[in-house]
Coordinates of C-alpha atoms in Angstrom, one line a residue:
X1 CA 0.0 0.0 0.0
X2 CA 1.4 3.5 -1.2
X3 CA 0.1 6.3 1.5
X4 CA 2.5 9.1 0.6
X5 CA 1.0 12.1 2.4
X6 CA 4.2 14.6 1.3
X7 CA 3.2 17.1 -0.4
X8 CA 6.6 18.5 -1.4
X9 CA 6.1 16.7 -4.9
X10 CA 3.3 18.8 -5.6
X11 CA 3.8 20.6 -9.5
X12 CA 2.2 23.5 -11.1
X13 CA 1.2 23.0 -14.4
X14 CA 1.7 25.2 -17.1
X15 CA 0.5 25.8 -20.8
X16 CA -1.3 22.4 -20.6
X17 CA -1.3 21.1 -24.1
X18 CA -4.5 22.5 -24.9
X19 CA -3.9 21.8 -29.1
X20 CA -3.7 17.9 -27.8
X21 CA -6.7 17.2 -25.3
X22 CA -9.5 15.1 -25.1
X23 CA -12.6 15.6 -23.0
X24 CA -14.0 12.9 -21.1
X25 CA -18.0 12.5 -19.4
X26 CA -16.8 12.0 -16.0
X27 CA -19.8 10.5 -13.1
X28 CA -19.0 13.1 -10.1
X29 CA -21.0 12.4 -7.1
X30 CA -20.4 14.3 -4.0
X31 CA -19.6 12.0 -0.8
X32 CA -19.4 12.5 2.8
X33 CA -16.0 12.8 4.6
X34 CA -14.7 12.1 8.0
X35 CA -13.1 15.1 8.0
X36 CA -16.1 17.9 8.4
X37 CA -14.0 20.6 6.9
X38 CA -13.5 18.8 3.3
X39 CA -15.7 18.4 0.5
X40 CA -15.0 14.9 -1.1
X41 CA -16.1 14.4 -4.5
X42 CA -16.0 10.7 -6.1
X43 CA -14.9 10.5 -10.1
X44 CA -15.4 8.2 -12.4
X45 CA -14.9 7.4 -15.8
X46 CA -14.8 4.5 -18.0
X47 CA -12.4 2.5 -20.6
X48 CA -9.2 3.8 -18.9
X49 CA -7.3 1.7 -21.3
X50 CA -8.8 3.7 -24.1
X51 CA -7.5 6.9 -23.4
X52 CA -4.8 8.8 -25.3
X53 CA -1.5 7.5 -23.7
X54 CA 0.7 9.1 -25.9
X55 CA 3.2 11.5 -24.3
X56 CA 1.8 15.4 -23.7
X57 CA -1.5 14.2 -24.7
X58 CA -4.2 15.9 -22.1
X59 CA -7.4 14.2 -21.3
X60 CA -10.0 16.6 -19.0
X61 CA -12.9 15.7 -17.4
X62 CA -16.2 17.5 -16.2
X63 CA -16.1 20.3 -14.1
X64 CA -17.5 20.7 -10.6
X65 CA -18.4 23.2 -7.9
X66 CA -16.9 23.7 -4.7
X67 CA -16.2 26.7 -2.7
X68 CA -18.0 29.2 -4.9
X69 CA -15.7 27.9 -7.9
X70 CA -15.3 25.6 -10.6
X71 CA -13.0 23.2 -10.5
X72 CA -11.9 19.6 -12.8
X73 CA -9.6 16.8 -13.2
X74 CA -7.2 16.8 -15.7
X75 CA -4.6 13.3 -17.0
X76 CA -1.9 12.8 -18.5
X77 CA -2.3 8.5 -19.4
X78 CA 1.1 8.8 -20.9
X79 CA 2.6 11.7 -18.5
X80 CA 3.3 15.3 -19.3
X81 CA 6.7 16.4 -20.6
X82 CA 8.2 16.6 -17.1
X83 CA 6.4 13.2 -16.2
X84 CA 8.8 9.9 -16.0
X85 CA 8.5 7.1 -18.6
X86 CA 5.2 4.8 -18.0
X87 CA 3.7 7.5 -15.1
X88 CA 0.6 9.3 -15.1
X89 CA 0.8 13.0 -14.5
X90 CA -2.9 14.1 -12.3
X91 CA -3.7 17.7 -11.9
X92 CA -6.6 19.5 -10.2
X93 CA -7.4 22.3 -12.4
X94 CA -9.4 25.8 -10.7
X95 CA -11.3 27.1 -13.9
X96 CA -12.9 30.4 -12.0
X97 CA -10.9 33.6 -12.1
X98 CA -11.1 35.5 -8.4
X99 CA -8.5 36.1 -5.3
X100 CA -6.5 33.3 -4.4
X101 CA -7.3 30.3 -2.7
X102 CA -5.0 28.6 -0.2
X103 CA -6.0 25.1 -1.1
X104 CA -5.6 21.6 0.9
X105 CA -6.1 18.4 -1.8
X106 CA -6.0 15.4 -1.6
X107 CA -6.1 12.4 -4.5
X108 CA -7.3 8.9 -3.1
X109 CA -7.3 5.9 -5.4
X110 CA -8.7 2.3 -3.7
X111 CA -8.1 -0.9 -5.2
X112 CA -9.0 -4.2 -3.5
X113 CA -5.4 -4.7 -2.1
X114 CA -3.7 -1.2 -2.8
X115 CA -4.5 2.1 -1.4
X116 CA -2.5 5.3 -3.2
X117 CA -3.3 8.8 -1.5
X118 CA -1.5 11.6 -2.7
X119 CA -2.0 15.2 -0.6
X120 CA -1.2 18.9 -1.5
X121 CA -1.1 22.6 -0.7
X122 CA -0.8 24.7 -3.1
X123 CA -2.1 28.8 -3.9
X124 CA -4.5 28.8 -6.7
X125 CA -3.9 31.8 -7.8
X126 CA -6.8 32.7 -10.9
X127 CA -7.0 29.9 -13.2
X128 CA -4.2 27.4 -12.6
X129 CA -3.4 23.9 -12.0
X130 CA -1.4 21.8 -9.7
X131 CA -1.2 18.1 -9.0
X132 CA 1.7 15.3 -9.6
X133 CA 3.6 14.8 -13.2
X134 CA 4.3 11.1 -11.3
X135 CA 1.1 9.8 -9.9
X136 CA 1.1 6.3 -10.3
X137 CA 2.5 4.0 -13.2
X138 CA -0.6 3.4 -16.4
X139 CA 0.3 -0.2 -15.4
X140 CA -0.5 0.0 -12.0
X141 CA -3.8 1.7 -12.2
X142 CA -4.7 -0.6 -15.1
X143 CA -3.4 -3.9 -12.8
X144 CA -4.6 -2.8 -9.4
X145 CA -7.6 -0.1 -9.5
X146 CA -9.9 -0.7 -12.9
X147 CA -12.9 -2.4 -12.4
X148 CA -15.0 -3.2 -15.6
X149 CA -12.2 -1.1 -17.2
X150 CA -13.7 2.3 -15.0
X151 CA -11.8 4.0 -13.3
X152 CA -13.1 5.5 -9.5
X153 CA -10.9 7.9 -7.5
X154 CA -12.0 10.4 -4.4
X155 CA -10.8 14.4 -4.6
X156 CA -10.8 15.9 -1.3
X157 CA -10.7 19.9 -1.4
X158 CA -10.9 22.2 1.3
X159 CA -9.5 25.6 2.6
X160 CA -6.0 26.0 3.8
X161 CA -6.9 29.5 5.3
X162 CA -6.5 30.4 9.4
X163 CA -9.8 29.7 11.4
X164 CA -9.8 29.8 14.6
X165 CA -11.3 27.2 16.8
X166 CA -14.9 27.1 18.3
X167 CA -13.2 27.9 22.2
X168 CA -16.3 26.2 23.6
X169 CA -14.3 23.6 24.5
X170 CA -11.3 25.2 26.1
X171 CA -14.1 27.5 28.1
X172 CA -15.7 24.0 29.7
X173 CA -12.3 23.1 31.0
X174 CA -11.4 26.1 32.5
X175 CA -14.2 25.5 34.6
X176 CA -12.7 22.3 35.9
X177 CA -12.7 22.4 39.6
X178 CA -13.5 26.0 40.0
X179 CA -14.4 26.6 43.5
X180 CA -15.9 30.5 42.4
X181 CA -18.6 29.0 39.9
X182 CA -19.3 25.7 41.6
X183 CA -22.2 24.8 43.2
X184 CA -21.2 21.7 44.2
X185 CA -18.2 19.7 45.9
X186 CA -17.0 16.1 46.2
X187 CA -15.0 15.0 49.0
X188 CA -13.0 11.9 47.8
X189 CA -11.3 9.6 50.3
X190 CA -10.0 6.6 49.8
X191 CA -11.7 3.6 52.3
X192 CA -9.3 2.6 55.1
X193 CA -9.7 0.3 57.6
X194 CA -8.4 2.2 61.1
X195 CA -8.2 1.0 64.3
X196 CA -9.2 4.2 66.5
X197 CA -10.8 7.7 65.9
X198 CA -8.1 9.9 66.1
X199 CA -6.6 7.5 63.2
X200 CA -9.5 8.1 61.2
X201 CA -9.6 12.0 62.0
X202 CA -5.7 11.9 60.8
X203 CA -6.0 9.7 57.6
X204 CA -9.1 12.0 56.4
X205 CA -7.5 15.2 56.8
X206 CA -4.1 14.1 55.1
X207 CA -5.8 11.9 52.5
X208 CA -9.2 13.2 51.7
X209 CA -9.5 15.7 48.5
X210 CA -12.1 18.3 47.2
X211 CA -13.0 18.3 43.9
X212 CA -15.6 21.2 43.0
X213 CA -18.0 20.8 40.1
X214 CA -21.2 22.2 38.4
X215 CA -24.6 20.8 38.9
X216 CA -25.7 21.6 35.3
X217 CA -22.7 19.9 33.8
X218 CA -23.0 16.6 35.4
X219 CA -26.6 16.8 34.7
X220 CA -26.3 16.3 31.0
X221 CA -23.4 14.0 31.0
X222 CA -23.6 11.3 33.6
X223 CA -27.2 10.4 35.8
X224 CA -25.0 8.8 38.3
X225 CA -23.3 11.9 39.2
X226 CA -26.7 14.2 38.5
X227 CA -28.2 11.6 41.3
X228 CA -25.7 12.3 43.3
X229 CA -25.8 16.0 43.3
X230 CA -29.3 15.5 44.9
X231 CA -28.0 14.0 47.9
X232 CA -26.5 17.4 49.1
X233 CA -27.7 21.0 49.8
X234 CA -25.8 23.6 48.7
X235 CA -22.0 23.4 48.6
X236 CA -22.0 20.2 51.9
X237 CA -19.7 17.8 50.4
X238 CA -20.6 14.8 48.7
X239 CA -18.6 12.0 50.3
X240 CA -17.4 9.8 48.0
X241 CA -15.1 6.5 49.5
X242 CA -15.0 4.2 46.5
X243 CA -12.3 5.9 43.9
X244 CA -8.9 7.4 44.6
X245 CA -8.9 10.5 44.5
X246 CA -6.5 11.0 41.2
X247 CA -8.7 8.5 39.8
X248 CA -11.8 10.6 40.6
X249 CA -9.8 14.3 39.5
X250 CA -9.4 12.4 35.9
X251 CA -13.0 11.4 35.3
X252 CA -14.1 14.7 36.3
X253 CA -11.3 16.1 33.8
X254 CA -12.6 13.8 31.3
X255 CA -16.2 15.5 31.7
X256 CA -15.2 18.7 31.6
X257 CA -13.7 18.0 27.9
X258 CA -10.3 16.7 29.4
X259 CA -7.7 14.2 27.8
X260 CA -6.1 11.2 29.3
X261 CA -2.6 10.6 28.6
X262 CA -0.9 6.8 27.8
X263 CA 0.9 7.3 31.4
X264 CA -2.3 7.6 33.4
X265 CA -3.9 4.8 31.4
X266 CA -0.3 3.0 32.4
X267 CA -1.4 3.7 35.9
X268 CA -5.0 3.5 36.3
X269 CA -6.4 0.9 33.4
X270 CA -8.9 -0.7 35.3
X271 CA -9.1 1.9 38.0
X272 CA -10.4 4.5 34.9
X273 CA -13.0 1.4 33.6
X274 CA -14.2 0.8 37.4
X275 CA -14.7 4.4 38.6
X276 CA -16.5 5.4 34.7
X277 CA -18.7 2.3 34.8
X278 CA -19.8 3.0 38.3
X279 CA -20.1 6.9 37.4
X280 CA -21.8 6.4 34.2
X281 CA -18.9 7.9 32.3
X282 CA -19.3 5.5 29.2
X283 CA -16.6 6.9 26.6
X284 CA -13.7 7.2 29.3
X285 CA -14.8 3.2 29.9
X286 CA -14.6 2.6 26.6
X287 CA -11.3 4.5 26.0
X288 CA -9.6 2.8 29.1
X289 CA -10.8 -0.4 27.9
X290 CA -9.3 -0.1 24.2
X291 CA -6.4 1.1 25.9
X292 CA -6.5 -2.0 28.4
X293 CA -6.9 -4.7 25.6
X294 CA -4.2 -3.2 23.3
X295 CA -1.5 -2.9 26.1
X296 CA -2.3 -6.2 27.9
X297 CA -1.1 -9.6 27.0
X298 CA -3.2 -12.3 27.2
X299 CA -1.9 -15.0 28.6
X300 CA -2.4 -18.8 29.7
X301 CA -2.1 -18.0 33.4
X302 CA -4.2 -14.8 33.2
X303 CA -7.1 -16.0 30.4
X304 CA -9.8 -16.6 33.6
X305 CA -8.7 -13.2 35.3
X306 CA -9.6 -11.6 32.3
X307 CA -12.5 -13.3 31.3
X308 CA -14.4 -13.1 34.6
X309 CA -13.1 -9.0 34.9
X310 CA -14.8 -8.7 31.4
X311 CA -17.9 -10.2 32.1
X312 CA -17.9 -8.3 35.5
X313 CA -17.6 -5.2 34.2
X314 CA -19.6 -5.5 30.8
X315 CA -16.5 -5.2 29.1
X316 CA -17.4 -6.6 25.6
X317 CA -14.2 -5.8 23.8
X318 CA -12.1 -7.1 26.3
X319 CA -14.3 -10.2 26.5
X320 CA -14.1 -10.8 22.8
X321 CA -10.3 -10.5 23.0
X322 CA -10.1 -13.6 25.7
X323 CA -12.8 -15.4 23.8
X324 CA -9.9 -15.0 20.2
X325 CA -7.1 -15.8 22.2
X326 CA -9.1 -19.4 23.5
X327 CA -9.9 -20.1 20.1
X328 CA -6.3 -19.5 18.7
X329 CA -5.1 -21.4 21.9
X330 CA -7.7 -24.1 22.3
X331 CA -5.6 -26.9 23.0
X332 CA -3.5 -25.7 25.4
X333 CA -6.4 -24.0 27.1
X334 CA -8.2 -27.1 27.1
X335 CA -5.4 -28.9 29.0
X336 CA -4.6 -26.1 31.3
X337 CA -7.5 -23.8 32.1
X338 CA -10.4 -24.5 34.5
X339 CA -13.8 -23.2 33.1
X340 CA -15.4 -23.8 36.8
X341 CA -16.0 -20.1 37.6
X342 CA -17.4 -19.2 34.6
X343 CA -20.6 -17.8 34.2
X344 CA -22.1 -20.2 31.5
X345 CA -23.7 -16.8 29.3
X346 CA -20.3 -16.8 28.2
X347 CA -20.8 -19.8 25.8
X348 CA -22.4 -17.4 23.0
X349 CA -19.6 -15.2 22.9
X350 CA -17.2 -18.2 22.9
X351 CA -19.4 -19.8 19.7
X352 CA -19.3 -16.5 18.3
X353 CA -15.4 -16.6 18.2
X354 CA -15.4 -19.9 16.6
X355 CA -17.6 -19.4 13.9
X356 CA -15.9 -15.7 13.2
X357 CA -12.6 -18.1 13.5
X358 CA -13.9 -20.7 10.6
X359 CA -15.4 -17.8 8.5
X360 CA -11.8 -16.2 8.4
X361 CA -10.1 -19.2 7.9
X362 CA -12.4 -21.0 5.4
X363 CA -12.6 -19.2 1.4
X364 CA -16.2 -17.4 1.1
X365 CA -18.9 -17.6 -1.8
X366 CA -18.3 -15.2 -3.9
X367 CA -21.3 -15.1 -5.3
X368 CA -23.0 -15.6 -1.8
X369 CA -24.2 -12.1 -0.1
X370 CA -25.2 -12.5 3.3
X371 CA -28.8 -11.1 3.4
X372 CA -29.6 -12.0 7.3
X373 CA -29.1 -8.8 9.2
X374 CA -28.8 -10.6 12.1
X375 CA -25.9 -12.9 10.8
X376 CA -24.3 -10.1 9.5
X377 CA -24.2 -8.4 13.3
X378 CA -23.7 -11.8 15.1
X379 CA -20.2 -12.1 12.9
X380 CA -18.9 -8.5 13.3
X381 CA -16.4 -7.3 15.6
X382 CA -17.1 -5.2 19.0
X383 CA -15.5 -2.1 17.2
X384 CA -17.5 -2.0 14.5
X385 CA -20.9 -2.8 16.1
X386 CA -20.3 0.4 18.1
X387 CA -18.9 2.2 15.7
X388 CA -21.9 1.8 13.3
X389 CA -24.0 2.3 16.6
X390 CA -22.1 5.9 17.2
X391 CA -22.4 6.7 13.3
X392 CA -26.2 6.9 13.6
X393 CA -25.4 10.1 15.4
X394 CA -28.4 9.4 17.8
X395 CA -26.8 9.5 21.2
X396 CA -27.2 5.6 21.5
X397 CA -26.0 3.8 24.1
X398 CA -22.4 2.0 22.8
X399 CA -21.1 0.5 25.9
X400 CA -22.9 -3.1 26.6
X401 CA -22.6 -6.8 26.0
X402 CA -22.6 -7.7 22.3
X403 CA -25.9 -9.0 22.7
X404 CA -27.1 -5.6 23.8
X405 CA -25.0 -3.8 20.6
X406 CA -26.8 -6.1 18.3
X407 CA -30.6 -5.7 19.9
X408 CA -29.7 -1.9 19.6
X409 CA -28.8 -1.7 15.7
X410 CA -31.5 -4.2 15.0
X411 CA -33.7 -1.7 16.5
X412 CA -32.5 1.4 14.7
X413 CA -31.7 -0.2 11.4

């Protein structure tokens, strides 16, 4: 796979061989990207093979609109004079005169095994081009991304100019732990078993922290902390025994638009997925459990631990991790492990591995399309269940067993 994201290769074209071009009906859909700020446009055209591939011969395509101007694609099939031998030269031509544009592009071509994406920033300065006079060998598109002799590639265009960020964000953490806007407090303090009262005095003063909040906040983000809030009048502390209070300072962080770093995950894995499960602070579980599952081995002597912690604590990425590594392992688990603690609900999830197991090992129908919604959920990963969950933009509920992921898409699908 080719991902060359250097833009230093970038050429302005000049002249352009006008006396030697062909035009080209071009499909041009517009798509949506993951990145909000670009407009994607898919192109397509057919009989690549067919096109001029002479040397300096120009082929365009149809024009577009985006950002109050017209824009196309022009080729070179056989390169442009600067191009090397057998490379295609790709230029993204601005056809409106006006001010210049500070321009980010990219060009993204998908095959079924190869992946070429090619960025730029460039001025477009009136009506000018710029692109690569070395895009990709004619034998490499023709081998790796024709399909039915058509050609399909996405154009990514968006503004390269200064915009300042929506400070909404940095404004909600700057309230973090204000005590002069608060208008309510937690009192965290670890649980500790002490024999007399002046022990208990001591330990609270040096070990007990205050963490102030807002009412309104926690109200919209987490109903476990809103309940809690109810518990107290005014600013009396809300006594909290069951987190440590670093533990607790994060989550609160992580509300208030915070980030976690790798060192405190190092730290506090499990501590983060018990204090946000109990709190209701679903993405911070999630994050410290993809953080857990990609930074702990999975082991013989530690398969059970695991497995019981991710049934425990709903943890259906975790649990699908143990349930792979028993199916890649199952004979030495089978020798070694002792299933007598496990909760039998487990046995779906385990049946789920082995048949996801078999369907990657074993060649597929081609001409077979699974048509059974519900297969087609039973056999996908816990990343992508929620992540098509999350893409429906309806504030569903992502965290869960996979049962509950799958009872959930069926329901909005």
């Amino acid at each position: 796979m080719d991902d060359n994201n250097n833009n230093n290769d970038a050429a302005l074209l000049l002249g352009g061989g006008e006396e030697q071009q062909t035009f080209v009906e071009t499909k041009i859909e517009r798509i949506k990207s993951e990145n909000p700020k670009e407009r994607l446009f898919s192109i397509t055209f057919d009989n690549f093979e067919e096109l001029p591939s002479a040397k300096g011969q120009r082929v365009i395509f149809s024009k577009f609109s985006c950002l109050g101007n017209q824009w196309r694609i022009s080729m070179y099939p056989g390169g442009d004079t600067k191009s090397l031998a057998g490379m295609v030269a790709v230029f993204l031509d601005r056809c409106s005169e006006g001010r210049e544009l500070a321009i980010k592009y990219t060009f993204t071509f998908n095959g079924d095994e190869e992946r070429t994406i090619r960025l730029g920033e460039s001025i477009f300065d009136g009506s000018v081009s710029w692109g690569w006079n070395n895009f990709l060998p004619r034998s490499e598109i023709i081998d790796e991304y024709l399909v039915n002799g058509a050609l399909t590639f996405h154009v990514g265009i968006q503004l390269d100019e200064f915009i300042p960020k929506n400070p909404a964000s940095s404004i909600m953490l700057k309230l973090f732990n204000d005590e002069n806007s608060a208008d309510v407090v937690f009192e965290i303090c670890e649980h500790q078993k002490l024999d007399s009262e002046s022990d208990r005095k001591r330990a609270k003063t040096s070990a007990a922290k205050l963490y102030y909040a807002h009412r309104l906040i926690l109200q919209h983000y987490s109903a476990e902390l809103s309940a809690l809030c109810t518990t107290s009048d005014g600013m009396t502390p809300i006594i909290i025994t069951d987190v440590k209070p670093e533990v607790f300072r994060h989550l609160l962080y992580y509300v208030y638009g915070g980030e976690i770093s790798d060192e405190d995950f190092a730290v506090h894995e499990k501590d983060f997925i018990n204090a946000a499960d109990k709190y209701g602070v679903t993405n911070l579980k999630l994050e410290a459990e993809v953080w857990y599952v990609n930074n702990t081995e999975i082991t013989i002597d530690n398969v059970i631990d695991n497995l019981l912690y991710a049934d425990a604590m709903n943890c259906a990425l975790l649990k699908e991790a143990v349930m792979d590594f028993i199916v890649e392992n199952k004979e030495e688990v089978t020798q070694r492990v002792s299933f007598q603690d496990v909760p039998g609900d487990v046995c779906k999830d385990l049946l789920v591995a082995v048949s996801r197991h078999y369907d990657e090992d074993s060649p597929g129908d081609d001409g077979e399309e699974e048509t059974d919604i519900e297969k087609t959920f039973s056999k996908m990963r816990i990343r992508d269940l929620r992540r098509k969950l999350d893409a429906k933009g309806l504030g569903l509920d992502i965290d869960g067993s996979r049962e509950a992921l799958i009872a959930n898409l069926k329901e909005h699908s």
